[in-house]
CSV table of C-alpha atoms in Angstrom, one decimal:
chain,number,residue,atom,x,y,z
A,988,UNK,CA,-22.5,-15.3,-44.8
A,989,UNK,CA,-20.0,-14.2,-42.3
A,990,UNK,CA,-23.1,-12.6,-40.1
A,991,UNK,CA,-24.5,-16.1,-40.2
A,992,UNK,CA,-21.3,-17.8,-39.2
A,993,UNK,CA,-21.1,-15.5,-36.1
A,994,UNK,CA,-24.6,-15.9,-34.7
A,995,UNK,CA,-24.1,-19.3,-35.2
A,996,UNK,CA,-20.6,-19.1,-33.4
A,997,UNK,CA,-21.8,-18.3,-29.5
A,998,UNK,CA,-24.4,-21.8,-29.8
A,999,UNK,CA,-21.5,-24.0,-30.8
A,1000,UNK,CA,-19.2,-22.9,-27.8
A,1001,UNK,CA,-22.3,-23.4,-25.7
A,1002,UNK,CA,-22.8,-27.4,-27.3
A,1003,UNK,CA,-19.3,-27.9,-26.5
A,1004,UNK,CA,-19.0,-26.2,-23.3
A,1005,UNK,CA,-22.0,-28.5,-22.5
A,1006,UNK,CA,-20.4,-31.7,-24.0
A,1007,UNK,CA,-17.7,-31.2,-21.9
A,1008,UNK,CA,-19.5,-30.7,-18.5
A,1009,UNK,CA,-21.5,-33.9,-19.4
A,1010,UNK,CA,-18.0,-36.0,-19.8
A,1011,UNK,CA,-17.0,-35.5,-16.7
A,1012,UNK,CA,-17.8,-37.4,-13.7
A,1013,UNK,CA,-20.3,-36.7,-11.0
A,1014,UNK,CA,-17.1,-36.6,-8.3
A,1015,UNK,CA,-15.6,-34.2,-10.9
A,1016,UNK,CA,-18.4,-32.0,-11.2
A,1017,UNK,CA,-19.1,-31.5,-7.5
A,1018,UNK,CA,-15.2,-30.5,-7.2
A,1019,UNK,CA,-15.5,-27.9,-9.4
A,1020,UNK,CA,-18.5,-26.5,-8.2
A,1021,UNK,CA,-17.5,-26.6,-4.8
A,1022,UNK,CA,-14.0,-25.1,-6.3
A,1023,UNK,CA,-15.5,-22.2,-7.4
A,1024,UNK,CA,-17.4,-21.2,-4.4
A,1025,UNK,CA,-14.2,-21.3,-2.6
A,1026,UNK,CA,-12.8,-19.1,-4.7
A,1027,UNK,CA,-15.9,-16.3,-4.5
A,1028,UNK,CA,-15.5,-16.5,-0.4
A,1029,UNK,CA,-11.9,-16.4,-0.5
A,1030,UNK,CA,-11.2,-13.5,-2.3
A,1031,UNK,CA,-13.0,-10.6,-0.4
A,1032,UNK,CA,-10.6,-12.5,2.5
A,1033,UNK,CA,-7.6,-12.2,0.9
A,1034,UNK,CA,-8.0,-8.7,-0.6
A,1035,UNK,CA,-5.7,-6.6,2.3
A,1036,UNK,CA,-7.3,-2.9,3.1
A,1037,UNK,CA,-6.0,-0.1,5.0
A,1038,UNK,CA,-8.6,-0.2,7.9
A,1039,UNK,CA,-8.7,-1.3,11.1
A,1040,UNK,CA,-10.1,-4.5,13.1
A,1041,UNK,CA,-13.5,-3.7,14.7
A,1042,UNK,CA,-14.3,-3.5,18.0
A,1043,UNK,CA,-16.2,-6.5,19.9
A,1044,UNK,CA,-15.4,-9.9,18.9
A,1045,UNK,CA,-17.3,-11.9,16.1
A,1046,UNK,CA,-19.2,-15.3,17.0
A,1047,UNK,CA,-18.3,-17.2,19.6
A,1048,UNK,CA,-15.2,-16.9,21.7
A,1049,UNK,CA,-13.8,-20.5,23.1
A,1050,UNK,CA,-13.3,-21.0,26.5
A,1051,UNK,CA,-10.2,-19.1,28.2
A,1052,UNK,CA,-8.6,-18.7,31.4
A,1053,UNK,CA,-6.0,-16.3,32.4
A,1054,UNK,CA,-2.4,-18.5,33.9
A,1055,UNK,CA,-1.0,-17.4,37.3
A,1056,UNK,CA,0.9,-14.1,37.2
A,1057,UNK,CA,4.5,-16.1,36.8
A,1058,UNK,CA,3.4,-18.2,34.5
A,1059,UNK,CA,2.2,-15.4,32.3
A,1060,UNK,CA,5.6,-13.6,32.9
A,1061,UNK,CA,7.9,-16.5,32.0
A,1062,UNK,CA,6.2,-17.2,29.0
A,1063,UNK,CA,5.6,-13.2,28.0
A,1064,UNK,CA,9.7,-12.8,28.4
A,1065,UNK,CA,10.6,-16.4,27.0
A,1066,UNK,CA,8.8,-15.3,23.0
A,1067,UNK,CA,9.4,-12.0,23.2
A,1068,UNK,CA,10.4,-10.5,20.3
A,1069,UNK,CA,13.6,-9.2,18.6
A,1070,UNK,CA,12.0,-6.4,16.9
A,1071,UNK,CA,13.6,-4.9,13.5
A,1072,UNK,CA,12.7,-1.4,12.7
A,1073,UNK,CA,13.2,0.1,9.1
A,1074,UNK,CA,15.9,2.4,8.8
A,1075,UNK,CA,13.9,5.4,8.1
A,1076,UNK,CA,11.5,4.5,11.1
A,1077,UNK,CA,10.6,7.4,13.2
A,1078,UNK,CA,8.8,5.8,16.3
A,1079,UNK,CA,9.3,2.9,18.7
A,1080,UNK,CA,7.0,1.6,20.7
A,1081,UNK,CA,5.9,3.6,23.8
A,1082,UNK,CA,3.7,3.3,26.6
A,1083,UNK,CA,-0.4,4.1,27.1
A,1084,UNK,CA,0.6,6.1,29.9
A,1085,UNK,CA,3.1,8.1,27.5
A,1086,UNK,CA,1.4,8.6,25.0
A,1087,UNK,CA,-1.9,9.8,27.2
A,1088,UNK,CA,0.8,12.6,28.4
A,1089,UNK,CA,1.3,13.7,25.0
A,1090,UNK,CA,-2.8,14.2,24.3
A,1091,UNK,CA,-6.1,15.4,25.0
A,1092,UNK,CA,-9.7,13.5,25.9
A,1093,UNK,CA,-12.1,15.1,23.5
A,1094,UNK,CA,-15.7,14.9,23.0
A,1095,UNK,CA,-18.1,15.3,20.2
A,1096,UNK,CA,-21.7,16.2,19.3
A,1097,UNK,CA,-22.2,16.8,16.0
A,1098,UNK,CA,-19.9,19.3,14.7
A,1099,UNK,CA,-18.7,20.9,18.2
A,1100,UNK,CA,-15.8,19.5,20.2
A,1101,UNK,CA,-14.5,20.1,24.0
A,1102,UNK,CA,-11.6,19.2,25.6
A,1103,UNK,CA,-12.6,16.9,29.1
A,1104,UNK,CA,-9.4,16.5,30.5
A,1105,UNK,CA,-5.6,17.5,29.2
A,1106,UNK,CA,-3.0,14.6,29.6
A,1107,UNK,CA,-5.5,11.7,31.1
A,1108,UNK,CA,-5.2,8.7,32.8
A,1109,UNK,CA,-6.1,5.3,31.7
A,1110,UNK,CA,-8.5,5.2,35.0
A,1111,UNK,CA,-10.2,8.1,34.0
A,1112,UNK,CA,-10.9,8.0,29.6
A,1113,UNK,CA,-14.4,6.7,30.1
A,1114,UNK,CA,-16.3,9.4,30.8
A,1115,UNK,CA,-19.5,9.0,33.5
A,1116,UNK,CA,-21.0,12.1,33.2
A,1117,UNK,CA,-23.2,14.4,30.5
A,1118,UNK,CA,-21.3,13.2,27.8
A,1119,UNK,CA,-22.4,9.7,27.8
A,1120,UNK,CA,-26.1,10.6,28.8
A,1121,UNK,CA,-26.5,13.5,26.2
A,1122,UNK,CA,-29.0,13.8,23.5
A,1123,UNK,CA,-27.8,13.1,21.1
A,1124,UNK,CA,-24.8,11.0,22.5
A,1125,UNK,CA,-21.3,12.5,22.2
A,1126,UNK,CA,-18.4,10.2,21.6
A,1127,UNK,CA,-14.8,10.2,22.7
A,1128,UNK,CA,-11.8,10.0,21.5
A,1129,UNK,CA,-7.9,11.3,22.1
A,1130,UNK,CA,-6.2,14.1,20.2
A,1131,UNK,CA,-2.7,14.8,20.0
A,1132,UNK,CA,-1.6,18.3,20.9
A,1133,UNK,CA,0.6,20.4,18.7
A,1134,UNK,CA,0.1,18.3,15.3
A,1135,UNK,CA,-2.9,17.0,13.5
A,1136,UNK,CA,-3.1,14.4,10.5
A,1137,UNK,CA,-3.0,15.2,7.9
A,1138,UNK,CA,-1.7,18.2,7.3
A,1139,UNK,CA,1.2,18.1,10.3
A,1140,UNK,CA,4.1,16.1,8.5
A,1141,UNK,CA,5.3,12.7,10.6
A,1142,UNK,CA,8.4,14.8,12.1
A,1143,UNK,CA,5.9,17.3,14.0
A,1144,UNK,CA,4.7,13.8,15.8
A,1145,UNK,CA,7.9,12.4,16.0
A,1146,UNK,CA,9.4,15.7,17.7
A,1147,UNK,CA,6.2,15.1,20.3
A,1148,UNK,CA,7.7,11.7,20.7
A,1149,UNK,CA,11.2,12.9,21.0
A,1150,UNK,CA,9.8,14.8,24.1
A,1151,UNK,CA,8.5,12.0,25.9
A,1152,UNK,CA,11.7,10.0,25.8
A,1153,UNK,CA,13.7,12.8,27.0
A,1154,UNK,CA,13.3,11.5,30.3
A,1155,UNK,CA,15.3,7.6,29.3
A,1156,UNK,CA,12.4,6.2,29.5
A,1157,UNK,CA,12.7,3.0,27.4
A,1158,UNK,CA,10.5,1.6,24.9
A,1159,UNK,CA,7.3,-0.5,25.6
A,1160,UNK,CA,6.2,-3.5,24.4
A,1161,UNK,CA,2.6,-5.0,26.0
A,1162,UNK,CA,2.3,-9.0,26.8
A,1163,UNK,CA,-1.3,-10.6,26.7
A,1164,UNK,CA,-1.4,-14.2,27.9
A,1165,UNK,CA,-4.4,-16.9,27.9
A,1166,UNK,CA,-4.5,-20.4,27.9
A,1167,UNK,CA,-7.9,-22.1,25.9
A,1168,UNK,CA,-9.3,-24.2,27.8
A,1169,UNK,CA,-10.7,-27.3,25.6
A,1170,UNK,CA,-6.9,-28.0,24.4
A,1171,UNK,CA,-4.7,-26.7,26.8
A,1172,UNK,CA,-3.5,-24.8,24.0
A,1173,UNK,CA,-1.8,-20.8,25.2
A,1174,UNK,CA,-1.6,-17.6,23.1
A,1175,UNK,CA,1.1,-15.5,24.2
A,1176,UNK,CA,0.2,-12.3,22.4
A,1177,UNK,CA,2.4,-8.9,22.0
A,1178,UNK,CA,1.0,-5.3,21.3
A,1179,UNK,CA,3.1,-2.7,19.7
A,1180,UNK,CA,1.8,1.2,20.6
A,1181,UNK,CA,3.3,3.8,18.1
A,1182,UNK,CA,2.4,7.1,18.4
A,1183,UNK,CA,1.9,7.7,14.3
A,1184,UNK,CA,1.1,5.8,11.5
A,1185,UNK,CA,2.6,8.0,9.1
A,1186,UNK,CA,2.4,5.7,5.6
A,1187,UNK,CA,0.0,4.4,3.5
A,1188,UNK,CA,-2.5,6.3,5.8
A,1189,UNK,CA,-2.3,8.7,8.8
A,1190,UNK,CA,-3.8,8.4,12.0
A,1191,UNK,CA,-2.4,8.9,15.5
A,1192,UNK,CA,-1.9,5.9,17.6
A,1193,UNK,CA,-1.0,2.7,15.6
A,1194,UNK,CA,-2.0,-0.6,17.9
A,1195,UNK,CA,-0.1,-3.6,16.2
A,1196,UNK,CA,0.4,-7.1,17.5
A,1197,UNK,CA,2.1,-10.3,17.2
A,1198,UNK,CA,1.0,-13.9,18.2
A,1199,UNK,CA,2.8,-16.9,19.4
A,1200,UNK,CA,0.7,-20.1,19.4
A,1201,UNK,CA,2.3,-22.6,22.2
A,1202,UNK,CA,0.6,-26.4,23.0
A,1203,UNK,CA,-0.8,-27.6,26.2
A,1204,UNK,CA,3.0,-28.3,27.1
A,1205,UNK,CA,4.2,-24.7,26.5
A,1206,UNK,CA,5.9,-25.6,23.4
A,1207,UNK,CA,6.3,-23.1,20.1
A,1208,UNK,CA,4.1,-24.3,17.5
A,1209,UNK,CA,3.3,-21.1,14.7
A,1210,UNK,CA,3.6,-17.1,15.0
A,1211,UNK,CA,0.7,-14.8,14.0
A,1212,UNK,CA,2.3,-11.2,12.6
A,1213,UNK,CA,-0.2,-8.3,12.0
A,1214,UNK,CA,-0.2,-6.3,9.0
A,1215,UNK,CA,-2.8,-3.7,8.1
A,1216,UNK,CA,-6.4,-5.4,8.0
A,1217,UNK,CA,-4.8,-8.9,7.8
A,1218,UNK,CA,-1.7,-11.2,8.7
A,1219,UNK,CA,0.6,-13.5,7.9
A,1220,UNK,CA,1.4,-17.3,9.8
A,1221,UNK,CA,4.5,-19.4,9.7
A,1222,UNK,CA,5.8,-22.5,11.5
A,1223,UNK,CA,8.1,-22.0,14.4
A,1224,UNK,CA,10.5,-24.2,12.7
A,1225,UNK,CA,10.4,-22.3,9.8
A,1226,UNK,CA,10.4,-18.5,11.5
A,1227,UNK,CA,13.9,-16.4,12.1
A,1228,UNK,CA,14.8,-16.6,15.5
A,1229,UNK,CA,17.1,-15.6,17.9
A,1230,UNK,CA,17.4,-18.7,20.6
A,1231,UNK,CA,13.5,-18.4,21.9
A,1232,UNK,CA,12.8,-14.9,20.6
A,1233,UNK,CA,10.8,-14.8,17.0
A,1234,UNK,CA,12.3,-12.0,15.0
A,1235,UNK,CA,9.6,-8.9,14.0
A,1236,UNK,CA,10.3,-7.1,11.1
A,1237,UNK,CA,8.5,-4.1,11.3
A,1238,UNK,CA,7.6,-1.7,8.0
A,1239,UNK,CA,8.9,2.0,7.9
A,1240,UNK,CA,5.5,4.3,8.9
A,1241,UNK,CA,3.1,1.5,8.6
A,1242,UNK,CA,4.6,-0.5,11.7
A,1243,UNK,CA,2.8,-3.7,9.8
A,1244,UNK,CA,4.6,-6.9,11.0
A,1245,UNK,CA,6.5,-9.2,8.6
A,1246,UNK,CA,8.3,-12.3,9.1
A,1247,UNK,CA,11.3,-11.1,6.4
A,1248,UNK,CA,13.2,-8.2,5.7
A,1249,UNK,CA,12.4,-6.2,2.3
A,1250,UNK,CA,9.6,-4.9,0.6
A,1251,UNK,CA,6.2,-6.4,0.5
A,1252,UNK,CA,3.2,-5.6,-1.4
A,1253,UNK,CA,0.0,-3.9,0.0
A,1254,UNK,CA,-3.6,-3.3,-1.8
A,1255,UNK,CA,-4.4,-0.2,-1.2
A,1256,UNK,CA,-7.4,0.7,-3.3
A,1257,UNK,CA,-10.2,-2.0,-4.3
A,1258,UNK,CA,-12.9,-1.6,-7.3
A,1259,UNK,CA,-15.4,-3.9,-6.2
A,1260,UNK,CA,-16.7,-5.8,-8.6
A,1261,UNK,CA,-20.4,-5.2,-6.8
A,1262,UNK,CA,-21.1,-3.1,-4.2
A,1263,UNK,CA,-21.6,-5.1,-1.2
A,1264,UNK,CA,-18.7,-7.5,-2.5
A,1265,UNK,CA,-15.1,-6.8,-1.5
A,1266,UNK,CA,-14.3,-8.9,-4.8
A,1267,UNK,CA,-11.7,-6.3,-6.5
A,1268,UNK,CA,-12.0,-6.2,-10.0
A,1269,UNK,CA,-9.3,-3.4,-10.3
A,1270,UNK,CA,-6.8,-2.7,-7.1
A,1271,UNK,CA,-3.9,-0.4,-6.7
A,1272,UNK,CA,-0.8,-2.1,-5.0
A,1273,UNK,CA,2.2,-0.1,-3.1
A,1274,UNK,CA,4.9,-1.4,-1.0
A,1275,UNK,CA,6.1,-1.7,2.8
A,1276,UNK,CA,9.5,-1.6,3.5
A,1277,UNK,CA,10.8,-3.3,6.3
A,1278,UNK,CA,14.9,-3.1,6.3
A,1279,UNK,CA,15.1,-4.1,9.7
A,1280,UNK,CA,18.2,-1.8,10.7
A,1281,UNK,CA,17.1,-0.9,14.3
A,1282,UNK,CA,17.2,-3.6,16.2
A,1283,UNK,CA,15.5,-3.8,19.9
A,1284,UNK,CA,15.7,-6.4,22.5
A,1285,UNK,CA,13.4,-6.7,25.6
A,1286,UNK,CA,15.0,-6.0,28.6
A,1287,UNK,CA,17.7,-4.4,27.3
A,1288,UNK,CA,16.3,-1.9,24.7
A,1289,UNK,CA,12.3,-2.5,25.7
A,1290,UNK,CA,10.6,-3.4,29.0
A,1291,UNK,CA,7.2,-5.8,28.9
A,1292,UNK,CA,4.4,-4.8,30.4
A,1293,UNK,CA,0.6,-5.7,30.9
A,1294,UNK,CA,-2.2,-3.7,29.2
A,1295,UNK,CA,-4.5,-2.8,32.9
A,1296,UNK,CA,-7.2,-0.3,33.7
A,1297,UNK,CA,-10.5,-0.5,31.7
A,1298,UNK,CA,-10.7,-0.6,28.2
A,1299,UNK,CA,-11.1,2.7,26.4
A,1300,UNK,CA,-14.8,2.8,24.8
A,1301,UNK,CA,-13.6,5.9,22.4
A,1302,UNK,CA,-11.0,6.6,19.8
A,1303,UNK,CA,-7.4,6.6,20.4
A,1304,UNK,CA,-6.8,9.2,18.4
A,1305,UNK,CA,-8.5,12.1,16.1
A,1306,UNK,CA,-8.9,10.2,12.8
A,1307,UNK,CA,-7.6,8.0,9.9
A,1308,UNK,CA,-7.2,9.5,6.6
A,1309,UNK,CA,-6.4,7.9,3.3
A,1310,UNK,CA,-4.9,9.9,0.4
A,1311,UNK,CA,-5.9,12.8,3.0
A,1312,UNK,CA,-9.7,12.1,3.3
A,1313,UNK,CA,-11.0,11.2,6.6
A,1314,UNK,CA,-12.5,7.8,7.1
A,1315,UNK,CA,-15.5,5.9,9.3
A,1316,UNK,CA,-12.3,3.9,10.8
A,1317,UNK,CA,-11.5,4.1,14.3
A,1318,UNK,CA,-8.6,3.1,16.3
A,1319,UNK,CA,-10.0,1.4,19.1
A,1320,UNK,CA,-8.6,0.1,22.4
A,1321,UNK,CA,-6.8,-3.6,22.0
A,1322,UNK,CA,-9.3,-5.1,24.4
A,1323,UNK,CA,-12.1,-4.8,22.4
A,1324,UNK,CA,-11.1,-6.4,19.2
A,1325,UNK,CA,-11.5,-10.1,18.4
A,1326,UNK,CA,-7.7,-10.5,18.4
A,1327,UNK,CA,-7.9,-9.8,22.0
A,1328,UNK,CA,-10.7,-12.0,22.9
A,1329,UNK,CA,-10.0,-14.6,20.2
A,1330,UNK,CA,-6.2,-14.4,19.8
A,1331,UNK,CA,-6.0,-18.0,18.1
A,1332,UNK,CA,-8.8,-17.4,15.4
A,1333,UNK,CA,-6.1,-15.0,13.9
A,1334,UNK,CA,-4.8,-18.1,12.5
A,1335,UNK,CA,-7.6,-19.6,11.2
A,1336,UNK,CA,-7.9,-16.5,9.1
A,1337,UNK,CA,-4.5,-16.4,8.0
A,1338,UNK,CA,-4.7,-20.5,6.9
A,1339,UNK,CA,-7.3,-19.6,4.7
A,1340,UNK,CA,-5.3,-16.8,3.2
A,1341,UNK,CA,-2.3,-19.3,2.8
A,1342,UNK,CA,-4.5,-21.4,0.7
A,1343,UNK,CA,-5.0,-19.2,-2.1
């Protein structure tokens, strides 16, 4: 009698599960439907991995224009940031001329390597000779000398770094102006170039970047911060500031960009819940920490430049490794992500994100 009772048991859920749906409305129905689909899109969005933006922009890119060189000036030193550093940081940001000093252009075909050319220039990374014409093709990237992730600990890298500054030279921070041209709207974007990322993963280089969204009149309306594979927005009027100057919290190792002090939580590992869906089903969370401590201001404590010569077509560094294996993941030049081309459809993303 009980075995009856529970075959029976799974129909009678169903006739009520149905009862239900057919109470509703039609206008009730359709929300939930559409509800649901929201849900199974937004989730592979939201879900935050430890790899990196890919190179060459995605769909099409609105209409830009580049100001006048003072107008891209006045605004890149009117939002520049107050950046925080944790207390247990070990780089700032530096230069791409710095940290090409501090490396080597390498190539690749297959399993055999060559050094090109010791302590490059930006003008000369891309490579117009056998290397690009070789069967099969080699690629490039740059190599730190003297430490390699991940077996050389983050002081080896920040010794290399502790070099470079011997000489007072201050801290870097690169501006990236456009103005779109439909709205009038501008995108006063800041990169961040550390020489190590050090937690969470390792890799050498670390290309971060903040963006301030200003209206056709030049006015503040919402920051963009960086972290990891995604980002964070908030309202100007609701950001820390000091007078025009958005403060940057940046985590310890990770360099990720938050608009608060503290810790905050990162998914680090992600069970899909099919293969080809980054739905996690079970996910492994760790934290940032971003105390803040080290305070830099531009001008006095970091100078603004512009990002020129062409962009690099190879890897800015040797490898990214997580829990010490080596990834696919490459850290590519700025100017060919989206975030370059596109800097505005950051926030797009990041609305959808705030939804959840």
């Amino acid at each position: 009698m009980p075995a009856a009772a529970d075959d029976r048991r799974p129909s009678r859920v169903l006739r009520r599960a149905l009862h239900w749906w057919r109470a509703r409305s039609r206008r009730t129905r359709l929300g939930l439907i559409l509800g649901a689909a929201t849900v199974a899109v937004m989730i592979p969005i939201a879900t935050t991995q430890l790899d990196f933006e890919s190179a060459g922009a995605s769909g099409d890119v609105p209409a830009q224009s580049t100001p006048d060189l003072k107008t891209r000036l006045e605004l890149a030193r009117r939002y520049a940031p107050v950046l925080r550093l944790d207390s247990k940081e070990l780089f700032v940001p530096i230069s791409a001329v710095q940290y090409l000093a501090a490396t080597d252009l390498m190539s690749v075909v297959g399993r055999l390597k060559s050094v090109l050319l010791r302590s490059p220039l930006l003008d000369g990374l891309n490579r117009d000779d056998d290397c690009l014409t070789a069967e099969p093709a080699c690629s490039l990237f740059l190599d730190v000398r003297g430490a390699n992730p991940p077996l050389s600990r983050p002081s080896a890298y920040g010794k290399i770094q502790r070099g470079l500054m011997r000489l007072g030279v201050k801290p870097v921070v690169y501006a990236h102006v456009t103005q779109y041209e439909d709205a009038g709207d501008y995108a006063v974007q800041y990169w961040f170039l550390y020489l190590y990322n050090y937690r969470l993963n390792d890799h050498e280089s670390d290309w971060e970047q903040i963006t301030i969204h200003l209206d056709k009149d030049k006015q503040p309306i919402e920051a963009f911060y960086s972290s990891h594979a995604s980002g964070q927005k908030r309202l100007w009027s609701a950001m820390e500031k000091v007078g025009t100057h958005p403060v940057d919290y940046a985590a310890r190792g990770s360099h990720a960009n938050y608009f608060t002090r503290g810790s905050h939580p990162v998914t680090i590992l992600c069970t899909p819940l099919r293969k080809r869906l980054n739905v996690c089903v079970k996910k492994r969370t760790v934290l940032d920490f971003a105390s803040g401590t080290r305070v830099l201001h531009s001008g006095r404590d970091y100078r603004i430049r512009e990002l020129i010569g062409p962009a690099f077509v190879g890897g800015w560094g040797s490898g990214n490794y997580v829990a010490g294996k080596k990834t696919k993941d490459v850290v590519s030049d700025p100017r060919l992500r989206p975030a370059w081309d596109d800097p505005l459809s950051r926030f797009d993303r990041a609305r959808l994100i705030a939804k959840l």
